[in-house]
Amino acid sequence: MIIILRKGATKEQISHIHDKIKSIGLKPHVSVGVDRTVIGAVGDESLINEEQLGTLDYVDEVVATSKSYKLVSREFKSQNTVVSVGDAKIGGKQLSVTAGPCAVESKDQILQTAQAVKKSGALILRGGAFKPRTSPHDFQGLGEEGLKYLADAASSVRLPCTTEVMDTRDVALVSEYADILQIGARNMQNYPLLKEVGKSDKPVLLKRGMSADVHEFLLAAEHIMNEGNRNIILCERGIRTFTRFSRNTLDLNAIPFIKQESHLPIIVDPSHGSGKRLFVHPLSKAAIACGADGLLVEVHPNPEEALSDAEQTISTKEFSALMKELGPVAQSVGRSV
Amino acid sequence: MIIILRKGATKEQISHIHDKIKSIGLKPHVSVGVDRTVIGAVGDESLINEEQLGTLDYVDEVVATSKSYKLVSREFKSQNTVVSVGDAKIGGKQLSVTAGPCAVESKDQILQTAQAVKKSGALILRGGAFKPRTSPHDFQGLGEEGLKYLADAASSVRLPCTTEVMDTRDVALVSEYADILQIGARNMQNYPLLKEVGKSDKPVLLKRGMSADVHEFLLAAEHIMNEGNRNIILCERGIRTFTRFSRNTLDLNAIPFIKQESHLPIIVDPSHGSGKRLFVHPLSKAAIACGADGLLVEVHPNPEEALSDAEQTISTKEFSALMKELGPVAQSVGRSV
Amino acid sequence: MIIILRKGATKEQISHIHDKIKSIGLKPHVSVGVDRTVIGAVGDESLINEEQLGTLDYVDEVVATSKSYKLVSREFKSQNTVVSVGDAKIGGKQLSVTAGPCAVESKDQILQTAQAVKKSGALILRGGAFKPRTSPHDFQGLGEEGLKYLADAASSVRLPCTTEVMDTRDVALVSEYADILQIGARNMQNYPLLKEVGKSDKPVLLKRGMSADVHEFLLAAEHIMNEGNRNIILCERGIRTFTRFSRNTLDLNAIPFIKQESHLPIIVDPSHGSGKRLFVHPLSKAAIACGADGLLVEVHPNPEEALSDAEQTISTKEFSALMKELGPVAQSVGRSV
Amino acid sequence: MIIILRKGATKEQISHIHDKIKSIGLKPHVSVGVDRTVIGAVGDESLINEEQLGTLDYVDEVVATSKSYKLVSREFKSQNTVVSVGDAKIGGKQLSVTAGPCAVESKDQILQTAQAVKKSGALILRGGAFKPRTSPHDFQGLGEEGLKYLADAASSVRLPCTTEVMDTRDVALVSEYADILQIGARNMQNYPLLKEVGKSDKPVLLKRGMSADVHEFLLAAEHIMNEGNRNIILCERGIRTFTRFSRNTLDLNAIPFIKQESHLPIIVDPSHGSGKRLFVHPLSKAAIACGADGLLVEVHPNPEEALSDAEQTISTKEFSALMKELGPVAQSVGRSV
């Protein structure tokens, strides 16, 4: 850790920090510069409370030299983590495409979708039963009934399935039906929920929060891994920015950066990443070209009738076309669909 | 609701929307403009799924003409809601200042803080027992032990207290100790939790999410009120922006806007709203001058030793000075401290 | 234009707006809804000052139904504009890659770069002579001397060249040396400069401002086209967001959206779009996969010695590798390099 | 300057940086930590190109320990700068309120406004003659004719006046009429323009760019001061964020921070800072309470007829009420109006 003092810091002030670092068990290095004094603290940084040093009037900045994430970091594990679910090996050479409706609406709707996306090459089926809706007056999902329809549809086409869990009290129930537990963007920093799925033996699909920076995203995964669950799939799904022409801004910069910093696989959600159907095809290709390990796409037999996220949902027919277009792109970067 | 079609929309397409609106039970009004056709739908807008219309290729934009929030809106209730807790009447003429440490660290620490802030004029004591921490390796709070210390300290100085609840499973437990249930920024869209506190008979302090726009903030309150709990205190606590000189950007524009749109009281958290002690005094005054109903301030007997949020915490001595400075500002806008 | 009134608007207020619209020469349509009244104004919207209506207390929202950009819109011209410079046909099937250093530093440096990027397949040479630097104490570019070095290097390898112009007084001078006039992100809303290059017969490369939404970007192009210059190349170069792991967030959503809204070609700058060398290869591929018409890449013989933007600059050797990797990606989406 | 290396950096790599620092003329300090090696460079940091070090694969981060702004910093000049224009002493105890229309529209309009705002206590008259408009099809200002009307109106009520200059070629012309040269938000990083007004003997009112962080804002002022002009008034006018309920987000955090970092006076523009008339009164009070040295307010005899920025403009009558309300707030923080 490095502590940069303000111009004019006194000897007493320098001593105070020097002694504080020493008392914690780290080695202080004082370096008196032309403009200001800099103090280094060598040793186990996790022993220092960075913010406490920041309270001192004569401290200008405190810079950490260690990463705050450990278990999820590539420094901890240099080889890529590959999460296996059904035929999908997320993080392997073959891309994993997860597809399905935003919400399970009926037995027929999810079955029809399952059959179509399976035929087009999806490896995992998605569908929401518990829906986080901005307004309490909108459709909230079918709950356990939806879970049943989803699991039945998935099983009938021999695909694993994923669905969102929002409440710590529902983790056990959702785990009965789902092969992957999904944590939505709004819950990325719901720590009790992260801990609960961290104790589960099901893989977790963790979506990036709307305004989470990458280190916070990785630290959310750290909360899960810290409880013992190492099967985590990250998902970039767009961040909130000033732009108004798209609902969110897909942040593809995050793909190469996370690949550098972490061993975990990362997929991209082009539906939420933009908020409009227009963008789904081009952004899916961009995500693959840029190194993503897969996609999470909202697909509905008839988007015009979809009960939620209709605007960003593509039809099963459009999904079939998309999968065909993805093949050559995947190949161009040494992957396959 | 108004549906703006793209240039070149055909008669069949116009008919399709016309008939769809009619079938839902609203009255369609088609207006053929110079550039494009606009269709109005008069009636109960909540019957229309706006996004479904957005899926149609020939629809350029769908504009709602009703507010999506109902119960929390000033249209629903024109008079200000005043929430009474202890001697505080939040939303009344006298400002309500809530003060205390980010985290309860020990029996002594919270008691000492309670005595100091009471003496300086705070009307409510705050202190965290369950802490949402970005890293799982940081101090997570004392849990139930912390709740006890907080309740004891509050009771010994005859102040009501508030503390954060993060898990639906903890609402009952926290309610045993706290007078106000606090929902943190990270949980503003944790809908199961909002519903759970909505069923409680304790007032709820709802903090704005880091990237929540005002209508989403009001809709989060709507989730609570929809369950029957009408005692909601909103709290502006800074939003996430591109700036790096402050941790968050306090959005005081929200105060007059929420006052116009909603009957609920709103207070300001200048500690999180900026992230640094330097800002707490000036932003507290700005908040009051701008019409806030109170403040939520992080105060610690010795910030340099605070286990969390040290950098934005002021000392009990600084808090005492702040309260003295606030008096004239409150008076200048017709309020009192 | 549609004017949505607040609940409770009176007959007099409705009449006032009705008459105002009529007096301007448009046809008013009043539609009294359940909740609120909506007034449509049919005719030439450009005659109405939208903001004036917004000043009225009883107006809740004013919604435009026409696009504010005309000349640059696809409604105005449905076929793609292709800008021809040297062998490059920007907007055609073959992708146009522009490459070169952030700043021209010496005769040798730009010549060496020109030879290398030409050999690797770049179609246009870039290099800054007038540099917009955040600090006045940093290297400001070589000025006219730099223009000469750039033009000589470009001519010796038979490539056209592009360079930034920052001052209306320099447009004539820069036009003597450059084949394309570049408007930097900081000057996207420098309207006198836009008008000046709009009068030029040289093509203009217009970079998106750091916090410009897409309609503002298109309106900046409209300023140029309004003066008569129709050869405009748009460039997405990353926007400013809350993220700190990358300097900017490349907004690839803009590519398909601009392709829908406008006939102008659009290229991507992966160097500024991220701010770090790590991202240049993956983002270049993503841009191509997503439909961009070309790239603008910062290349230097030895980035460690580059006088500006060193961190986001790739070496001539890395550029050669990049171009080889781009071939298959371009092909996968029906383009060529 | 501090250079943090990646884990696993080799001896050769450490030597390379060590030697590079030495060759530049600074003293290197190598500190081998548990996790990673940190190298300090003591001496004149301006000699090092921070970005060049960032190009090295084995460098994780480069941290500056000196401020990049010099002349505008409080380290350079500890006492507050007070800019005197007419009766206004901007930065002194008395607040300076500048008021007037967004655009000068006619001789009568500006004269009527001048008389009204003078009567209400404004110390400076504002009015735009050259208007930066997002669309080329909107009213662009009256140009020199507008300058004349403005100067005449100001002179007839004995107030100094300020107006925006957008083009380097217009600085001399505008200086003939205006007492203060205003640089708009869109031109905050138009460096040729900053340099040109830096050579002028007129005070400069510099508005913060829509997406400029505070250090960039101060560096823009540094560009002006570097040319010799020390009479600079900073103006916070709102930043661009994700919120949609207000046009901009007024960033009052900037006031105390700039007061700490710089000796320059800073005023607040509550009109652009929010974009709606609703906010102007409360935000003006907040700005004063928080330590601003004055206000810049858009005022028009009849906002409903204003040709630009109508929605955020208050009437001369509302301005008179505002000034009366500001008195007690100013007094509450030891200032006067």
Coordinates of C-alpha atoms in Angstrom, one line a residue, chain A residues 29-307:
Chain A
H29 CA 9.2 2.9 3.7
V30 CA 9.3 6.7 3.8
S31 CA 10.3 8.5 0.6
V32 CA 10.6 12.3 0.8
G33 CA 9.9 13.7 -2.6
V34 CA 10.3 17.2 -4.1
D35 CA 6.7 18.0 -3.9
R36 CA 5.3 15.5 -1.3
T37 CA 6.2 12.6 0.9
V38 CA 5.2 9.1 -0.1
I39 CA 5.0 6.2 2.4
G40 CA 5.0 2.6 1.3
A41 CA 3.7 -0.3 3.4
V42 CA 5.2 -3.6 2.5
G43 CA 3.5 -6.8 3.7
D44 CA 0.0 -8.3 3.9
E45 CA -2.1 -5.3 2.8
S46 CA -5.3 -6.9 3.9
L47 CA -4.3 -6.0 7.4
I48 CA -4.6 -2.3 6.7
N49 CA -7.9 -0.5 6.6
E50 CA -7.2 1.8 3.6
E51 CA -10.1 4.2 4.5
Q52 CA -8.8 4.8 8.0
L53 CA -5.6 6.3 6.6
G54 CA -7.8 8.4 4.2
T55 CA -9.4 10.1 7.2
L56 CA -6.2 11.9 8.0
D57 CA -6.2 15.5 6.8
Y58 CA -2.6 15.3 5.6
V59 CA -3.1 12.2 3.5
D60 CA -3.9 13.0 -0.1
E61 CA -4.4 9.5 -1.6
V62 CA -4.0 5.9 -0.6
V63 CA -3.2 3.4 -3.4
A64 CA -3.5 -0.3 -3.0
T65 CA -0.8 -2.4 -4.6
S66 CA -2.6 -5.8 -4.1
K67 CA -5.8 -6.8 -5.9
S68 CA -8.8 -7.0 -3.6
Y69 CA -10.1 -10.1 -5.3
K70 CA -8.1 -13.3 -4.6
L71 CA -10.0 -16.6 -5.4
V72 CA -11.4 -15.4 -8.7
S73 CA -8.1 -13.9 -9.8
R74 CA -5.8 -15.3 -12.4
E75 CA -3.0 -14.8 -10.0
F76 CA -4.7 -17.4 -7.8
K77 CA -5.5 -19.8 -10.6
S78 CA -3.8 -19.3 -13.9
Q79 CA -5.8 -21.9 -16.0
N80 CA -9.3 -21.1 -17.3
T81 CA -12.2 -22.5 -15.3
V82 CA -14.6 -24.5 -17.5
V83 CA -18.1 -25.0 -16.1
S84 CA -19.8 -28.2 -17.3
V85 CA -23.6 -28.4 -17.5
G86 CA -25.2 -30.9 -19.7
D87 CA -23.4 -30.9 -23.0
A88 CA -22.2 -27.3 -22.5
K89 CA -18.6 -26.7 -21.4
I90 CA -18.8 -23.0 -20.6
G91 CA -15.3 -21.6 -21.1
G92 CA -14.2 -24.3 -23.5
K93 CA -13.6 -24.0 -27.2
Q94 CA -17.2 -24.5 -28.2
L95 CA -19.4 -21.5 -27.4
S96 CA -22.3 -21.9 -25.1
V97 CA -25.5 -20.3 -26.2
T98 CA -28.3 -20.1 -23.6
A99 CA -31.7 -19.1 -25.0
G100 CA -35.3 -18.8 -24.0
P101 CA -38.0 -16.3 -23.0
C102 CA -37.6 -13.6 -20.4
A103 CA -40.5 -15.1 -18.5
V104 CA -42.1 -18.5 -18.5
E105 CA -45.7 -17.7 -19.4
S106 CA -47.3 -21.1 -20.0
K107 CA -46.5 -24.7 -20.5
D108 CA -46.9 -24.4 -24.2
Q109 CA -44.9 -21.3 -24.6
I110 CA -41.8 -22.6 -22.9
L111 CA -42.1 -26.0 -24.5
Q112 CA -42.4 -24.5 -28.0
T113 CA -39.4 -22.3 -27.3
A114 CA -37.4 -25.2 -25.9
Q115 CA -37.9 -27.3 -29.0
A116 CA -37.0 -24.4 -31.3
V117 CA -33.9 -23.3 -29.6
K118 CA -32.6 -26.8 -29.1
K119 CA -33.1 -27.4 -32.8
S120 CA -31.2 -24.2 -33.6
G121 CA -28.2 -25.3 -31.5
A122 CA -28.7 -23.7 -28.0
L123 CA -27.1 -25.7 -25.3
I124 CA -29.0 -24.3 -22.3
L125 CA -32.6 -23.2 -21.9
R126 CA -33.5 -20.1 -20.0
G127 CA -36.8 -18.8 -18.6
G128 CA -37.8 -16.7 -15.6
A129 CA -40.3 -17.8 -13.0
F130 CA -39.5 -15.1 -10.3
K131 CA -39.3 -11.8 -12.2
P132 CA -37.8 -8.6 -10.8
R133 CA -40.1 -6.0 -12.2
T134 CA -39.6 -2.3 -11.7
S135 CA -43.3 -1.8 -11.1
P136 CA -45.3 -3.9 -8.6
H137 CA -48.2 -3.6 -11.0
D138 CA -46.5 -5.6 -13.8
F139 CA -46.5 -9.3 -14.3
Q140 CA -44.3 -10.9 -11.6
G141 CA -43.8 -14.4 -13.0
L142 CA -45.5 -17.7 -12.4
G143 CA -43.4 -18.7 -9.4
E144 CA -43.1 -22.4 -8.7
E145 CA -45.5 -23.3 -11.4
G146 CA -43.2 -21.6 -13.9
L147 CA -40.2 -23.5 -12.5
K148 CA -42.1 -26.8 -13.2
Y149 CA -42.9 -25.8 -16.8
L150 CA -39.3 -24.8 -17.4
A151 CA -37.8 -28.0 -16.0
D152 CA -40.3 -30.1 -17.9
A153 CA -39.7 -28.4 -21.1
A154 CA -35.9 -28.5 -20.6
S155 CA -36.1 -32.2 -19.8
S156 CA -38.3 -33.0 -22.7
V157 CA -35.7 -31.6 -25.1
R158 CA -32.7 -32.8 -23.0
L159 CA -31.2 -29.4 -22.3
P160 CA -30.1 -28.1 -18.9
C161 CA -32.0 -25.0 -17.7
T162 CA -31.2 -21.8 -15.9
T163 CA -33.6 -19.4 -14.0
E164 CA -33.2 -16.5 -11.7
V165 CA -33.4 -16.8 -7.9
M166 CA -34.1 -13.5 -6.1
D167 CA -34.8 -14.5 -2.5
T168 CA -32.5 -16.4 -0.1
R169 CA -35.6 -18.4 1.0
D170 CA -36.0 -19.7 -2.5
V171 CA -32.6 -21.1 -3.2
A172 CA -33.5 -24.6 -2.2
L173 CA -36.7 -24.6 -4.2
V174 CA -35.2 -23.2 -7.3
S175 CA -32.3 -25.7 -7.0
E176 CA -34.9 -28.5 -7.3
Y177 CA -35.8 -27.4 -10.8
A178 CA -32.8 -25.5 -12.2
D179 CA -29.4 -26.7 -13.4
I180 CA -27.9 -23.3 -13.1
L181 CA -28.9 -20.6 -10.5
Q182 CA -29.0 -17.2 -12.1
I183 CA -28.3 -14.0 -10.1
G184 CA -29.8 -11.0 -11.8
A185 CA -28.1 -7.6 -12.3
R186 CA -30.3 -6.0 -9.6
N187 CA -29.0 -8.5 -7.1
M188 CA -25.3 -8.5 -7.9
Q189 CA -24.6 -6.9 -4.6
N190 CA -27.3 -8.8 -2.6
Y191 CA -24.6 -10.4 -0.4
P192 CA -26.9 -12.7 1.6
L193 CA -28.1 -14.2 -1.7
L194 CA -24.6 -14.5 -3.0
K195 CA -23.5 -16.4 0.1
E196 CA -26.5 -18.6 -0.1
V197 CA -25.9 -19.7 -3.7
G198 CA -22.2 -20.0 -2.7
K199 CA -23.2 -22.8 -0.5
S200 CA -25.1 -24.6 -3.3
D201 CA -23.6 -27.3 -5.5
K202 CA -25.3 -25.8 -8.6
P203 CA -23.3 -23.6 -10.9
V204 CA -24.1 -19.9 -10.7
L205 CA -24.7 -17.5 -13.5
L206 CA -23.8 -14.1 -12.1
K207 CA -24.9 -11.0 -14.1
R208 CA -23.0 -7.7 -13.8
G209 CA -24.9 -5.0 -12.0
M210 CA -26.1 -2.0 -14.0
S211 CA -23.5 0.3 -12.4
A212 CA -20.9 -2.2 -11.2
D213 CA -17.3 -1.6 -12.2
V214 CA -15.4 -4.7 -13.1
H215 CA -13.6 -5.1 -9.7
E216 CA -17.0 -5.0 -8.0
F217 CA -18.3 -7.6 -10.4
L218 CA -15.3 -9.8 -9.6
L219 CA -15.7 -9.2 -5.9
A220 CA -19.4 -10.3 -6.1
A221 CA -18.1 -13.6 -7.6
E222 CA -15.5 -13.7 -4.8
H223 CA -18.4 -13.7 -2.3
I224 CA -19.8 -16.8 -4.0
M225 CA -16.5 -18.6 -4.3
N226 CA -15.6 -17.7 -0.7
E227 CA -18.4 -20.0 0.4
G228 CA -17.0 -22.9 -1.6
N229 CA -18.8 -22.8 -5.0
R230 CA -16.3 -22.6 -7.8
N231 CA -18.6 -23.0 -10.7
I232 CA -19.3 -19.5 -11.6
I233 CA -20.2 -18.1 -15.0
L234 CA -19.9 -14.3 -15.4
C235 CA -22.3 -12.4 -17.7
E236 CA -21.8 -8.9 -19.1
R237 CA -25.2 -7.4 -19.8
G238 CA -24.8 -3.8 -20.4
I239 CA -24.2 -0.9 -18.1
R240 CA -26.2 2.3 -17.4
T241 CA -24.8 5.3 -19.1
F242 CA -26.1 8.7 -20.3
T243 CA -27.1 7.4 -23.7
R244 CA -30.9 7.4 -24.5
F245 CA -30.9 5.6 -27.8
S246 CA -30.3 2.3 -26.2
R247 CA -31.6 1.0 -22.8
N248 CA -28.1 0.0 -21.7
T249 CA -24.6 0.2 -23.2
L250 CA -23.0 -3.2 -23.7
D251 CA -19.5 -2.9 -22.3
L252 CA -17.4 -5.3 -24.4
N253 CA -14.2 -3.8 -23.0
A254 CA -15.0 -6.0 -20.0
I255 CA -14.4 -9.2 -21.9
P256 CA -10.7 -8.9 -22.6
F257 CA -10.1 -7.3 -19.2
I258 CA -11.9 -10.0 -17.2
K259 CA -10.1 -12.7 -19.3
Q260 CA -6.8 -11.0 -18.1
E261 CA -7.8 -10.6 -14.5
S262 CA -9.8 -13.8 -13.8
H263 CA -9.9 -17.5 -14.7
L264 CA -13.7 -17.5 -14.8
P265 CA -15.7 -17.9 -18.0
I266 CA -17.7 -14.9 -19.2
I267 CA -20.7 -14.8 -21.6
V268 CA -22.7 -11.8 -23.0
D269 CA -26.3 -10.9 -22.9
P270 CA -27.0 -8.9 -26.1
S271 CA -30.7 -8.6 -25.3
H272 CA -30.3 -6.6 -22.0
G273 CA -27.0 -5.2 -23.3
S274 CA -28.9 -3.0 -25.6
G275 CA -32.7 -3.3 -24.9
K276 CA -33.8 -3.5 -28.5
R277 CA -34.2 -6.3 -31.0
L278 CA -32.4 -4.3 -33.6
F279 CA -29.1 -4.8 -31.8
V280 CA -29.2 -8.5 -30.9
H281 CA -27.7 -9.9 -34.1
P282 CA -24.8 -7.4 -34.5
L283 CA -23.9 -7.4 -30.8
S284 CA -24.0 -11.2 -30.6
K285 CA -21.4 -11.3 -33.4
A286 CA -19.3 -8.6 -31.7
A287 CA -19.4 -10.5 -28.4
I288 CA -18.1 -13.7 -30.0
A289 CA -15.4 -11.8 -32.1
C290 CA -14.2 -10.2 -28.9
G291 CA -13.7 -13.4 -27.0
A292 CA -16.9 -14.1 -25.0
D293 CA -17.5 -17.7 -24.1
G294 CA -21.1 -17.7 -25.0
L295 CA -24.4 -15.8 -25.2
L296 CA -27.6 -15.4 -23.2
V297 CA -30.4 -14.5 -25.6
E298 CA -34.0 -13.7 -25.0
V299 CA -36.1 -15.7 -27.4
H300 CA -39.9 -16.1 -27.7
P301 CA -42.2 -17.8 -30.2
N302 CA -44.0 -14.5 -30.7
P303 CA -42.3 -11.5 -29.2
E304 CA -45.3 -9.3 -29.8
E305 CA -47.1 -11.3 -27.2
A306 CA -44.3 -11.6 -24.7
L307 CA -45.3 -10.5 -21.2

